[in-house]
C-alpha atoms as one frame of an Amber mdcrd trajectory, in Angstrom:
protein
  92.690 115.294  86.586  92.204 115.845  90.330  94.193 113.939  92.915  94.462
 114.076  96.679  97.482 112.814  98.578  96.219 111.097 101.762  99.516 111.744
 103.546 100.581 115.111 102.110  97.422 116.972 101.033  99.286 120.225 100.291
 102.056 118.576  98.239 100.523 119.215  94.814 100.761 122.965  95.393 104.439
 122.888  96.422 106.737 125.321  94.602 109.894 125.015  96.712 112.296 124.309
  93.839 112.482 127.040  91.141 114.483 124.900  88.689 111.890 122.131  88.829
 109.014 124.592  88.511 110.637 126.094  85.413 111.120 122.644  83.935 107.489
 121.704  84.554 106.365 124.939  82.908 108.338 124.299  79.720 108.463 120.500
  79.356 107.215 119.637  75.852 104.739 116.730  75.638 105.415 113.590  73.626
 103.426 110.956  71.763 101.055 113.383  70.075  99.740 114.600  73.434  99.222
 118.185  74.583 100.239 119.837  77.835  96.628 119.445  78.972  97.222 115.684
  78.987  99.994 116.089  81.583  99.776 116.418  85.373 102.920 118.630  85.511
 102.863 119.030  89.300 104.413 117.263  92.296 103.396 113.603  92.129 101.642
 112.171  95.203 102.539 108.836  96.738 100.283 105.874  96.071  99.227 102.684
  97.766  98.208 101.070 101.018  98.639 103.521 103.924  98.766 100.505 106.268
 101.589  98.956 104.230 104.530  97.215 105.826 106.674  97.869 102.720 107.477
 101.406 101.584 109.115 101.627  98.151 111.016 104.880  97.591 111.976 105.709
  94.016 114.052 108.597  92.707 111.643 111.021  91.000 108.704 111.055  88.566
 109.454 110.210  84.959 109.003 113.126  82.556 106.432 111.342  80.384 105.356
 108.701  82.887 104.375 109.761  86.406 104.652 113.448  85.514 101.938 112.815
  82.918  99.736 110.294  84.724 100.169 111.660  88.297 100.983 108.237  89.725
 104.459 106.841  90.496 105.875 104.515  87.831 102.765 104.726  85.663 103.067
 105.340  81.948 106.773 104.622  81.454 109.162 101.730  80.950 110.148 101.445
  84.603 106.533 100.916  85.595 105.805  98.598  82.663 108.539  96.360  84.067
 107.657  96.837  87.735 103.897  96.454  88.055 103.492  92.971  86.531 106.102
  91.748  89.018 104.410  93.504  91.938 101.274  91.614  90.922 103.211  88.360
  90.680 104.588  88.974  94.176 101.083  89.474  95.557 101.478  93.218  96.185
  98.820  94.486  93.772  95.440  93.472  92.386  96.392  93.701  88.708  99.453
  93.590  86.486  98.739  96.682  84.370  99.351 100.286  85.362  98.092 102.750
  82.759  96.440 105.702  84.515  95.490 106.881  87.980  91.898 105.676  87.469
  92.607 102.201  86.054  91.522 100.350  89.209  95.017  99.380  90.350  95.325
  98.890  94.111  98.437  98.031  96.082  98.403  95.633  99.020 100.909  95.974
 101.874 102.901  98.390  99.687 103.148 102.172  99.449 105.146 103.854  96.668
 106.570 107.365  96.626 109.661 109.197  95.410 112.586 110.899  97.107 111.979
 113.941  94.867 108.348 114.711  94.059 108.736 116.664  90.793 110.356 115.539
  87.563 113.943 116.883  87.284 115.770 117.740  84.045 117.703 114.725  82.818
 116.236 112.684  85.667 118.968 114.141  87.902 117.785 116.099  90.954 120.210
 118.512  92.577 121.306 118.085  96.191 119.163 121.066  97.213 116.116 119.486
  95.577 116.657 116.253  97.489 116.965 118.381 100.628 113.789 120.350  99.951
 111.792 117.140  99.465 113.250 115.322 102.465 110.713 116.939 104.779 107.945
 115.360 102.692 109.743 112.024 102.837 109.975 112.302 106.629 106.293 113.113
 106.954 105.349 110.140 104.785 107.539 107.896 106.891 105.980 109.095 110.157
 102.456 108.541 108.840 103.156 105.075 107.409 103.054 103.654 110.913 103.019
  99.977 109.907 106.183 100.094 107.790 108.724  97.366 108.479 110.784  97.616
 105.271 112.006 100.682 103.362 112.786  99.478  99.849 115.013 102.044  98.118
 114.947 101.763  94.334 118.291 102.847  92.914 121.419 104.332  94.455 120.216
 107.947  94.542 116.984 107.093  96.358 118.978 104.890  98.732 121.369 107.745
  99.547 118.478 110.156 100.086 116.948 107.728 102.584 120.338 107.472 104.318
 120.434 111.257 104.646 116.964 111.097 106.192 118.102 108.447 108.677 121.173
 110.510 109.565 119.034 113.616 109.992 116.906 111.653 112.463 119.979 110.489
 114.386 119.529 106.837 113.416 122.872 106.460 111.649 126.201 108.280 111.944
 127.962 107.699 108.609 126.506 107.062 105.179 129.662 105.109 104.324 128.619
 102.409 106.779 125.715 101.546 104.460 127.108 100.727 101.002 124.616 100.390
  98.165 124.333  96.986  96.507 121.426  95.124  94.993 119.510  93.231  97.708
 121.733  94.683 100.447 119.787  94.782 103.707 120.421  96.778 106.875 118.533
  96.515 110.152 117.814  99.946 111.623 117.753 100.952 115.272 113.953 101.277
 115.240 113.509  97.660 114.136 112.782  98.503 110.505 114.911  97.331 107.588
 116.476  99.290 104.741 116.613  97.195 101.586 118.470  98.318  98.452 117.488
  97.469  94.887 118.728  98.312  91.414 116.347 100.683  89.652 113.812  99.225
  87.221 114.710 101.817  84.582 114.434 100.904  80.919 118.222 101.271  80.624
 118.903  98.826  83.475 116.433  96.324  82.038 117.830  96.584  78.495 121.425
  96.150  79.676 120.533  93.195  81.906 121.525  94.947  85.122 117.943  94.462
  86.284 116.031  91.292  85.465 112.660  89.899  86.505 114.405  87.345  88.703
 116.490  90.004  90.460 113.497  92.219  91.160 111.344  89.329  92.383 114.210
  88.286  94.646 114.123  91.687  96.344 110.321  91.761  96.537 110.226  88.314
  98.121 112.875  89.351 100.628 110.909  92.497 101.472 107.820  90.398 102.135
 109.751  87.979 104.327 111.221  90.816 106.369 107.818  92.495 106.659 106.276
  89.296 107.971 109.094  88.408 110.364
């Protein structure tokens, strides 16, 4: 499996976070697969580099993106997400199975606040910090972005730290997380919050198809305004 990140070509060789590197080196495969079936490296972003909507998730899933090398591909969160992205007109197909399945995003770019899978799906503050430079570089290169869609509270807070670092906001507390909460930024872009599409959120009813489509439709409206 060979991938190239159009925005961060050196990302896949990053070894900034020892804890994450150790986890990648010892993570046991599942589903009858071997370690050779896994990407087990930092996961590149994916999508339309001219997109007006930039979706920022938390981190790769251990047996999803960390295996397939594409965000939200091969796990429950993506199984829920991609059919709805297709329904919202943001992709060319509803299925997302592997990085060579022909899926293309339209007006949407997807990446994660932390690029490597963390133990327990819980990155440490230092790991968020180490990856924030990558997040900033993505943001600067996605020159058409109008909407930053943060998926889940932790991704939302990481984006807020990025905005504060860039002098665009003063206090994180002025931007409370809530599903479909929207904040206009000083550069004319919008920050839009969304519950995560995790299997747990879907099973408990915290996230539904209607709720996710509501956010996607709002993101499109803001992007087109």
